[in-house]
CSV table of C-alpha atoms in Angstrom, one decimal:
chain,number,residue,atom,x,y,z
A,1,UNK,CA,-25.1,22.5,7.4
A,2,UNK,CA,-27.2,20.0,5.4
A,3,UNK,CA,-24.2,19.7,2.7
A,4,UNK,CA,-21.9,19.2,5.6
A,5,UNK,CA,-23.5,16.4,6.8
A,6,UNK,CA,-23.8,14.8,3.6
A,7,UNK,CA,-20.2,15.1,3.1
A,8,UNK,CA,-19.5,13.6,6.9
A,9,UNK,CA,-21.6,10.5,5.9
A,10,UNK,CA,-19.7,10.1,2.6
A,11,UNK,CA,-16.1,10.6,4.1
A,12,UNK,CA,-17.0,8.3,6.9
A,13,UNK,CA,-18.5,5.5,4.6
A,14,UNK,CA,-15.4,5.8,2.5
A,15,UNK,CA,-13.2,5.7,5.5
A,16,UNK,CA,-15.0,2.4,6.8
A,17,UNK,CA,-14.4,0.9,3.2
A,18,UNK,CA,-10.5,1.9,3.6
A,19,UNK,CA,-10.5,0.3,7.1
A,20,UNK,CA,-12.1,-3.0,5.6
A,21,UNK,CA,-9.0,-3.1,3.2
A,22,UNK,CA,-7.0,-4.5,6.2
A,23,UNK,CA,-9.5,-7.9,5.6
A,24,UNK,CA,-8.5,-7.9,2.0
A,25,UNK,CA,-4.7,-7.7,2.6
A,26,UNK,CA,-5.0,-10.1,5.3
A,27,UNK,CA,-6.9,-12.7,3.1
A,28,UNK,CA,-4.7,-11.9,0.1
A,29,UNK,CA,-1.7,-12.5,2.0
A,30,UNK,CA,-2.6,-15.7,3.9
A,31,UNK,CA,-3.6,-17.1,0.6
A,32,UNK,CA,-0.5,-16.2,-1.3
A,33,UNK,CA,1.6,-17.9,1.5
A,34,UNK,CA,2.0,-21.2,3.1
A,35,UNK,CA,-0.6,-22.8,5.2
A,36,UNK,CA,1.9,-22.9,8.2
A,37,UNK,CA,2.1,-19.3,8.4
A,38,UNK,CA,-1.5,-18.1,8.2
A,39,UNK,CA,-2.1,-17.1,11.7
A,40,UNK,CA,1.0,-15.1,11.8
A,41,UNK,CA,0.0,-13.1,8.5
A,42,UNK,CA,-3.2,-12.5,9.9
A,43,UNK,CA,-1.8,-11.3,13.4
A,44,UNK,CA,0.4,-8.9,11.6
A,45,UNK,CA,-2.2,-7.4,9.6
A,46,UNK,CA,-4.4,-6.9,12.5
A,47,UNK,CA,-1.7,-5.1,14.7
A,48,UNK,CA,-0.7,-2.8,11.9
A,49,UNK,CA,-4.4,-1.2,12.2
A,50,UNK,CA,-4.5,-1.5,16.1
A,51,UNK,CA,-0.6,0.0,16.7
A,52,UNK,CA,-1.1,2.3,13.7
A,53,UNK,CA,-4.4,3.8,14.8
A,54,UNK,CA,-3.2,5.0,18.3
A,55,UNK,CA,0.4,6.2,17.5
A,56,UNK,CA,-1.2,8.0,14.8
A,57,UNK,CA,-3.6,9.7,16.8
A,58,UNK,CA,-1.3,10.8,19.5
A,59,UNK,CA,1.5,11.7,17.4
A,60,UNK,CA,1.4,10.7,13.8
A,61,UNK,CA,-1.2,13.2,12.8
A,62,UNK,CA,0.5,16.1,14.3
A,63,UNK,CA,3.4,15.2,12.4
A,64,UNK,CA,1.7,15.0,9.4
A,65,UNK,CA,-0.8,18.1,9.5
A,66,UNK,CA,0.4,20.1,12.2
A,67,UNK,CA,1.9,23.5,11.6
A,68,UNK,CA,4.4,23.1,9.0
A,69,UNK,CA,8.2,23.3,10.3
A,70,UNK,CA,10.1,24.2,7.5
A,71,UNK,CA,8.0,22.4,4.8
A,72,UNK,CA,9.5,19.2,6.3
A,73,UNK,CA,7.2,18.0,8.9
A,74,UNK,CA,4.1,19.1,11.2
A,75,UNK,CA,5.1,20.5,14.4
A,76,UNK,CA,1.6,21.0,16.1
A,77,UNK,CA,-1.5,19.1,17.2
A,78,UNK,CA,0.2,16.4,19.4
A,79,UNK,CA,-1.8,14.2,21.7
A,80,UNK,CA,-4.9,16.2,21.1
A,81,UNK,CA,-5.0,16.7,17.0
A,82,UNK,CA,-8.7,18.1,17.1
A,83,UNK,CA,-7.0,21.4,18.5
A,84,UNK,CA,-5.5,22.0,14.9
A,85,UNK,CA,-7.2,24.6,13.0
A,86,UNK,CA,-7.6,22.8,9.5
A,87,UNK,CA,-9.8,23.7,6.2
A,88,UNK,CA,-11.0,19.8,6.6
A,89,UNK,CA,-12.2,20.4,10.2
A,90,UNK,CA,-14.4,23.0,9.1
A,91,UNK,CA,-15.9,21.3,5.9
A,92,UNK,CA,-16.1,17.8,7.6
A,93,UNK,CA,-15.5,17.5,11.5
A,94,UNK,CA,-12.1,16.9,13.1
A,95,UNK,CA,-13.0,13.5,14.1
A,96,UNK,CA,-14.3,12.4,10.7
A,97,UNK,CA,-11.0,13.7,8.9
A,98,UNK,CA,-8.8,12.2,11.5
A,99,UNK,CA,-10.5,8.7,11.2
A,100,UNK,CA,-10.2,9.1,7.4
A,101,UNK,CA,-6.5,9.8,7.6
A,102,UNK,CA,-6.1,7.1,10.3
A,103,UNK,CA,-7.3,4.4,8.0
A,104,UNK,CA,-4.8,5.4,5.1
A,105,UNK,CA,-1.8,5.2,7.7
A,106,UNK,CA,-3.1,1.5,8.4
A,107,UNK,CA,-2.9,0.9,4.7
A,108,UNK,CA,0.7,2.2,4.3
A,109,UNK,CA,1.8,0.0,7.4
A,110,UNK,CA,0.3,-3.2,6.3
A,111,UNK,CA,2.0,-3.2,2.7
A,112,UNK,CA,5.1,-4.5,4.3
A,113,UNK,CA,3.3,-7.6,6.0
A,114,UNK,CA,3.4,-9.7,2.9
A,115,UNK,CA,6.8,-8.9,1.5
A,116,UNK,CA,8.3,-9.7,5.0
A,117,UNK,CA,6.1,-13.0,5.3
A,118,UNK,CA,7.2,-16.6,6.4
A,119,UNK,CA,10.5,-15.5,8.3
A,120,UNK,CA,10.1,-12.3,10.5
A,121,UNK,CA,9.8,-12.3,14.1
A,122,UNK,CA,6.6,-11.0,15.3
A,123,UNK,CA,7.9,-8.6,18.0
A,124,UNK,CA,10.3,-7.0,15.6
A,125,UNK,CA,7.6,-6.6,13.2
A,126,UNK,CA,5.6,-4.6,15.7
A,127,UNK,CA,8.1,-2.2,16.2
A,128,UNK,CA,8.2,-1.5,12.5
A,129,UNK,CA,4.5,-1.0,12.8
A,130,UNK,CA,5.0,1.5,15.5
A,131,UNK,CA,7.8,3.5,13.6
A,132,UNK,CA,6.5,3.8,10.2
A,133,UNK,CA,3.0,5.1,11.8
A,134,UNK,CA,4.8,7.3,14.3
A,135,UNK,CA,7.4,9.3,11.9
A,136,UNK,CA,8.1,7.6,8.5
A,137,UNK,CA,4.6,7.8,6.8
A,138,UNK,CA,3.4,11.2,8.6
A,139,UNK,CA,6.6,12.9,7.3
A,140,UNK,CA,6.4,12.3,3.8
A,141,UNK,CA,2.8,12.5,4.2
A,142,UNK,CA,3.1,15.9,5.4
A,143,UNK,CA,5.2,16.9,2.5
A,144,UNK,CA,2.3,16.0,0.1
A,145,UNK,CA,-0.9,16.2,1.7
A,146,UNK,CA,-0.1,18.3,4.9
A,147,UNK,CA,1.1,21.7,3.3
A,148,UNK,CA,4.6,20.9,2.8
A,149,UNK,CA,7.3,21.6,0.3
A,150,UNK,CA,5.9,19.2,-2.2
A,151,UNK,CA,2.5,20.6,-2.1
A,152,UNK,CA,3.8,24.1,-2.4
A,153,UNK,CA,5.6,23.0,-5.7
A,154,UNK,CA,2.3,21.4,-6.9
A,155,UNK,CA,3.0,17.7,-6.6
A,156,UNK,CA,-0.2,15.7,-7.7
A,157,UNK,CA,-0.8,12.7,-5.9
A,158,UNK,CA,-4.9,12.8,-5.1
A,159,UNK,CA,-5.3,9.6,-3.0
A,160,UNK,CA,-1.7,8.2,-2.2
A,161,UNK,CA,0.0,6.3,-5.4
A,162,UNK,CA,3.3,7.7,-3.4
A,163,UNK,CA,2.0,9.0,-0.2
A,164,UNK,CA,0.7,5.6,1.0
A,165,UNK,CA,1.7,3.1,-1.7
A,166,UNK,CA,5.1,3.7,-2.6
A,167,UNK,CA,5.8,4.3,1.3
A,168,UNK,CA,4.8,1.1,2.0
A,169,UNK,CA,6.6,-0.4,-1.1
A,170,UNK,CA,10.0,1.1,-0.3
A,171,UNK,CA,9.7,0.0,3.3
A,172,UNK,CA,8.8,-3.6,2.1
A,173,UNK,CA,11.7,-3.6,-0.3
A,174,UNK,CA,14.1,-2.5,2.6
A,175,UNK,CA,12.6,-4.9,5.2
A,176,UNK,CA,12.8,-7.9,2.4
A,177,UNK,CA,16.7,-7.0,1.7
A,178,UNK,CA,17.0,-6.7,5.2
A,179,UNK,CA,15.7,-10.2,6.0
A,180,UNK,CA,17.1,-12.1,3.1
A,181,UNK,CA,15.1,-15.0,1.4
A,182,UNK,CA,13.2,-17.8,2.9
A,183,UNK,CA,14.9,-21.0,3.2
A,184,UNK,CA,14.7,-23.1,-0.2
A,185,UNK,CA,14.0,-20.2,-2.4
A,186,UNK,CA,17.2,-20.3,-4.2
A,187,UNK,CA,19.3,-23.2,-5.0
A,188,UNK,CA,23.0,-23.5,-4.9
A,189,UNK,CA,23.4,-21.8,-8.2
A,190,UNK,CA,21.2,-19.2,-7.1
A,191,UNK,CA,18.1,-20.1,-9.3
A,192,UNK,CA,14.8,-19.0,-7.9
A,193,UNK,CA,12.5,-21.9,-6.9
A,194,UNK,CA,8.5,-21.3,-6.7
A,195,UNK,CA,7.1,-21.4,-3.1
A,196,UNK,CA,3.3,-21.5,-4.1
A,197,UNK,CA,0.6,-20.1,-1.7
A,198,UNK,CA,-2.0,-22.5,-0.1
A,199,UNK,CA,-5.1,-20.8,-1.2
A,200,UNK,CA,-5.5,-19.0,-4.6
A,201,UNK,CA,-9.4,-19.0,-3.6
A,202,UNK,CA,-8.3,-16.8,-0.5
A,203,UNK,CA,-6.1,-14.8,-2.8
A,204,UNK,CA,-8.7,-14.1,-5.3
A,205,UNK,CA,-11.1,-13.1,-2.5
A,206,UNK,CA,-8.6,-10.8,-0.9
A,207,UNK,CA,-8.3,-8.9,-4.3
A,208,UNK,CA,-11.8,-8.6,-4.8
A,209,UNK,CA,-12.4,-7.1,-1.4
A,210,UNK,CA,-9.4,-4.6,-2.1
A,211,UNK,CA,-11.1,-3.7,-5.5
A,212,UNK,CA,-14.2,-3.1,-3.8
A,213,UNK,CA,-12.6,-1.2,-1.0
A,214,UNK,CA,-10.7,1.1,-3.5
A,215,UNK,CA,-14.1,2.7,-4.2
A,216,UNK,CA,-13.7,4.3,-0.7
A,217,UNK,CA,-10.0,4.7,-0.9
A,218,UNK,CA,-10.2,6.9,-4.3
A,219,UNK,CA,-13.5,8.6,-4.5
A,220,UNK,CA,-13.4,9.2,-0.8
A,221,UNK,CA,-10.5,11.4,-1.0
A,222,UNK,CA,-12.7,13.9,-2.5
A,223,UNK,CA,-13.6,14.8,1.0
A,224,UNK,CA,-17.1,15.9,-0.4
A,225,UNK,CA,-20.1,14.3,-1.9
A,226,UNK,CA,-19.7,15.8,-5.3
A,227,UNK,CA,-20.8,14.4,-8.8
A,228,UNK,CA,-17.2,14.3,-10.1
A,229,UNK,CA,-16.7,11.1,-7.9
A,230,UNK,CA,-18.3,9.3,-10.5
A,231,UNK,CA,-15.4,10.0,-12.7
A,232,UNK,CA,-13.0,9.0,-10.2
A,233,UNK,CA,-14.7,5.7,-9.5
A,234,UNK,CA,-14.7,5.1,-13.5
A,235,UNK,CA,-11.1,5.6,-13.8
A,236,UNK,CA,-10.4,3.6,-10.9
A,237,UNK,CA,-12.4,0.5,-12.0
A,238,UNK,CA,-10.9,0.9,-15.7
A,239,UNK,CA,-7.4,1.0,-14.5
A,240,UNK,CA,-8.1,-2.3,-12.3
A,241,UNK,CA,-9.6,-3.9,-15.4
A,242,UNK,CA,-6.5,-2.8,-17.7
A,243,UNK,CA,-4.2,-3.9,-15.3
A,244,UNK,CA,-5.7,-7.3,-14.9
A,245,UNK,CA,-5.7,-7.6,-18.9
A,246,UNK,CA,-2.1,-6.4,-19.1
A,247,UNK,CA,-0.6,-9.0,-16.5
A,248,UNK,CA,-3.1,-11.8,-17.9
A,249,UNK,CA,-1.9,-11.3,-21.3
A,250,UNK,CA,1.8,-10.5,-20.7
A,251,UNK,CA,2.1,-13.8,-18.7
A,252,UNK,CA,0.0,-15.5,-21.4
A,253,UNK,CA,2.6,-14.8,-24.0
A,254,UNK,CA,5.7,-14.9,-21.6
A,255,UNK,CA,5.0,-18.2,-20.1
A,256,UNK,CA,2.5,-19.9,-22.6
A,257,UNK,CA,-0.3,-19.9,-19.9
A,258,UNK,CA,-2.0,-17.1,-18.1
A,259,UNK,CA,-1.0,-16.6,-14.7
A,260,UNK,CA,-3.9,-16.4,-11.9
A,261,UNK,CA,-1.5,-15.1,-9.2
A,262,UNK,CA,0.0,-12.3,-11.4
A,263,UNK,CA,-3.5,-11.4,-12.9
A,264,UNK,CA,-4.4,-10.7,-9.3
A,265,UNK,CA,-1.4,-8.6,-8.8
A,266,UNK,CA,-2.2,-6.8,-12.3
A,267,UNK,CA,-5.6,-5.7,-10.7
A,268,UNK,CA,-4.0,-4.5,-7.7
A,269,UNK,CA,-1.1,-2.7,-9.7
A,270,UNK,CA,-3.9,-1.0,-11.8
A,271,UNK,CA,-5.5,0.3,-8.8
A,272,UNK,CA,-2.4,1.7,-7.2
A,273,UNK,CA,-1.3,3.3,-10.2
A,274,UNK,CA,-4.4,5.1,-10.9
A,275,UNK,CA,-4.7,6.3,-7.3
A,276,UNK,CA,-2.5,9.2,-7.8
A,277,UNK,CA,-4.3,10.8,-10.9
A,278,UNK,CA,-7.7,9.3,-10.8
A,279,UNK,CA,-9.3,12.8,-10.7
A,280,UNK,CA,-7.3,14.2,-13.5
A,281,UNK,CA,-6.9,11.8,-16.3
A,282,UNK,CA,-9.5,10.9,-18.9
A,283,UNK,CA,-11.1,7.3,-18.8
A,284,UNK,CA,-9.0,6.3,-21.7
A,285,UNK,CA,-5.8,7.7,-19.9
A,286,UNK,CA,-6.8,5.5,-17.0
A,287,UNK,CA,-6.8,2.5,-19.3
A,288,UNK,CA,-3.5,3.0,-20.8
A,289,UNK,CA,-2.2,3.5,-17.1
A,290,UNK,CA,-3.7,0.4,-16.0
A,291,UNK,CA,-2.1,-1.6,-19.0
A,292,UNK,CA,1.3,-0.5,-18.3
A,293,UNK,CA,0.8,-1.2,-14.6
A,294,UNK,CA,-0.2,-4.8,-15.4
A,295,UNK,CA,3.0,-5.4,-17.5
A,296,UNK,CA,5.1,-3.5,-15.3
A,297,UNK,CA,4.2,-5.8,-12.2
A,298,UNK,CA,4.8,-9.0,-13.9
A,299,UNK,CA,8.3,-7.9,-15.1
A,300,UNK,CA,9.2,-5.9,-11.8
A,301,UNK,CA,8.3,-9.2,-9.6
A,302,UNK,CA,10.0,-11.5,-12.1
A,303,UNK,CA,13.2,-9.0,-12.0
A,304,UNK,CA,13.2,-8.8,-8.3
A,305,UNK,CA,12.9,-12.3,-7.8
A,306,UNK,CA,15.0,-13.9,-10.7
A,307,UNK,CA,17.8,-11.2,-11.0
A,308,UNK,CA,18.0,-9.4,-7.7
A,309,UNK,CA,17.2,-12.2,-5.3
A,310,UNK,CA,14.8,-10.2,-3.4
A,311,UNK,CA,12.3,-12.5,-2.0
A,312,UNK,CA,8.9,-11.1,-1.7
A,313,UNK,CA,6.2,-13.8,-1.1
A,314,UNK,CA,2.9,-12.0,-2.3
A,315,UNK,CA,4.6,-9.2,-4.9
A,316,UNK,CA,4.2,-6.2,-2.6
A,317,UNK,CA,6.8,-4.3,-4.0
A,318,UNK,CA,6.0,-5.0,-7.7
A,319,UNK,CA,2.4,-4.1,-6.8
A,320,UNK,CA,3.0,-1.2,-4.5
A,321,UNK,CA,6.4,0.6,-5.1
A,322,UNK,CA,6.9,0.2,-8.7
A,323,UNK,CA,3.1,0.6,-9.7
A,324,UNK,CA,3.4,3.6,-6.9
A,325,UNK,CA,6.1,5.3,-8.9
A,326,UNK,CA,4.5,4.7,-12.1
A,327,UNK,CA,1.1,6.1,-11.5
A,328,UNK,CA,2.9,9.2,-9.8
A,329,UNK,CA,4.8,9.6,-12.9
A,330,UNK,CA,1.7,9.1,-15.3
A,331,UNK,CA,0.1,12.1,-13.8
A,332,UNK,CA,2.8,14.3,-15.6
A,333,UNK,CA,1.9,12.5,-18.7
A,334,UNK,CA,-1.8,11.9,-18.7
A,335,UNK,CA,-3.2,15.0,-16.6
A,336,UNK,CA,-5.9,16.8,-18.6
A,337,UNK,CA,-9.2,18.6,-17.9
A,338,UNK,CA,-11.8,16.4,-16.1
A,339,UNK,CA,-15.1,16.8,-14.2
A,340,UNK,CA,-13.2,16.9,-11.1
A,341,UNK,CA,-10.3,19.2,-12.3
A,342,UNK,CA,-11.5,21.7,-15.0
A,343,UNK,CA,-8.6,24.3,-14.7
A,344,UNK,CA,-5.5,22.2,-13.6
A,345,UNK,CA,-2.0,21.3,-14.6
A,346,UNK,CA,-1.7,19.4,-17.8
A,347,UNK,CA,0.3,16.7,-18.5
A,348,UNK,CA,3.2,16.3,-21.2
A,349,UNK,CA,0.7,14.4,-23.7
A,350,UNK,CA,-1.8,17.2,-23.2
A,351,UNK,CA,0.4,20.1,-24.0
A,352,UNK,CA,1.6,20.7,-20.5
A,353,UNK,CA,5.2,20.5,-21.4
A,354,UNK,CA,7.6,18.9,-18.7
A,355,UNK,CA,7.0,21.0,-15.7
A,356,UNK,CA,4.4,18.7,-14.0
A,357,UNK,CA,6.2,16.0,-15.4
A,358,UNK,CA,9.5,17.2,-13.4
A,359,UNK,CA,7.8,17.8,-10.2
A,360,UNK,CA,6.3,14.5,-10.2
A,361,UNK,CA,9.7,13.0,-10.7
A,362,UNK,CA,11.1,14.9,-7.9
A,363,UNK,CA,8.5,13.9,-5.3
A,364,UNK,CA,9.0,10.1,-6.4
A,365,UNK,CA,12.7,10.3,-5.7
A,366,UNK,CA,12.4,12.2,-2.6
A,367,UNK,CA,9.9,10.2,-1.3
A,368,UNK,CA,11.9,7.0,-2.1
A,369,UNK,CA,15.1,8.2,-0.6
A,370,UNK,CA,13.3,9.4,2.7
A,371,UNK,CA,11.5,5.9,3.1
A,372,UNK,CA,14.5,3.6,2.0
A,373,UNK,CA,17.0,5.3,4.3
A,374,UNK,CA,14.9,5.4,7.6
A,375,UNK,CA,13.3,2.1,7.0
A,376,UNK,CA,16.6,0.4,6.2
A,377,UNK,CA,18.2,2.1,9.3
A,378,UNK,CA,14.7,1.0,11.4
A,379,UNK,CA,15.0,-2.7,10.1
A,380,UNK,CA,19.0,-3.0,10.6
A,381,UNK,CA,18.5,-1.7,14.2
A,382,UNK,CA,15.7,-4.2,14.9
A,383,UNK,CA,18.0,-7.0,13.5
A,384,UNK,CA,20.9,-5.5,15.7
A,385,UNK,CA,19.0,-5.6,19.0
A,386,UNK,CA,16.0,-7.9,19.3
A,387,UNK,CA,16.3,-9.6,16.0
A,388,UNK,CA,14.3,-9.6,13.1
A,389,UNK,CA,14.4,-13.2,11.6
A,390,UNK,CA,13.2,-16.2,13.4
A,391,UNK,CA,15.7,-19.3,13.7
A,392,UNK,CA,15.5,-21.6,10.8
A,393,UNK,CA,14.1,-24.5,12.8
A,394,UNK,CA,11.2,-22.0,13.5
A,395,UNK,CA,11.0,-21.0,9.8
A,396,UNK,CA,10.8,-24.5,8.8
A,397,UNK,CA,8.2,-25.5,11.2
A,398,UNK,CA,6.1,-22.6,10.6
A,399,UNK,CA,5.6,-19.1,12.3
A,400,UNK,CA,2.0,-20.1,13.5
A,401,UNK,CA,3.7,-22.7,16.0
A,402,UNK,CA,6.7,-20.8,16.8
A,403,UNK,CA,5.3,-17.2,17.2
A,404,UNK,CA,2.0,-18.0,18.2
A,405,UNK,CA,1.5,-21.4,19.6
A,406,UNK,CA,-1.6,-22.4,17.3
A,407,UNK,CA,-2.5,-23.3,13.8
A,408,UNK,CA,-4.9,-21.8,11.4
A,409,UNK,CA,-6.2,-25.3,10.2
A,410,UNK,CA,-5.9,-27.8,12.9
A,411,UNK,CA,-6.2,-31.5,12.3
A,412,UNK,CA,-9.7,-32.3,13.0
A,413,UNK,CA,-9.4,-36.0,12.4
A,414,UNK,CA,-7.4,-35.8,15.3
A,415,UNK,CA,-10.1,-35.0,17.6
A,416,UNK,CA,-10.4,-35.6,21.3
A,417,UNK,CA,-13.2,-38.1,20.2
A,418,UNK,CA,-10.8,-40.6,18.6
């Protein structure tokens, strides 16, 4: 009983840290977008968590962790998920585990906010949040964490490089494609023009908050207060550091100057990439994974923007989709014996052959196809009904006024005292 109470406290505190990631995303995204859209960005991040928490309790948790229907989706535990008979309910408590999973659902949903920033109707965005929390995220989550078909095959995704981040990243990509670019993003010749955010200080603060909270995201996924969480914390931190260095040096070489916004995305890319295998790769393996992620996020964001004309104001697709895939793939390369997993599957670089690598690739493709198709249908349905994009005049004025009738930075010089 005493050990169970310690585990409950540990997982609860980790869940609180993950919940606070909503603040990190909100501040990061607000800083990387323009001042006139700040309230809109903040409101979307608030509503991601509020709507997601309720619908995930009522239906989403049952779809994710209910009794498996053909390995595809859960089919029980609706309305009252505490009625399920889960092993996690025995080792922790029903409500602590449900809360822990709820904050993960909120993270997947809020990834999309930044990619669709500065041009999305608020009402349309709320429908997206409802749908991803209801069915898109829980279904693929069931495959991986709910005893579904990928779990049965031995797919490894400890804390959600694919289950959380790629899901949000693929949805972000489909949303950005459906919306189209912001006004003025590309000239008549299709050349991309930079639209700087209004506060690199906010963006940096948001990145540090996310980095801090990731020590709840990854170590907390142990679901127990065990000694090996130190190993998970170390791999998580090292990958973030390596991601920052990889992005910084790559931009320095490529552009002649080290870029701060891309360095911030390098931190997040390293964190996303290590999330799948943080428990099963070595410390030096995590550095290698992070370095690759730092380069990949710069290349990915540049390619999406300049070659494919996908307008992603904050680089969410490069960070979460591309590096969610890379991190999941990297498990098939770098998996080895660690303090957390002493007798697990081995990656290709450690003599395990191609078996685990093949399973990881299958999972990446399956989740990508599922999320891309369902989210594309959803976004196009929203566009065809209530509309997904604001009017050009509203976009130019800023969504703070058009969608919310307020502004984040009122002009105090024009006060009523004047």
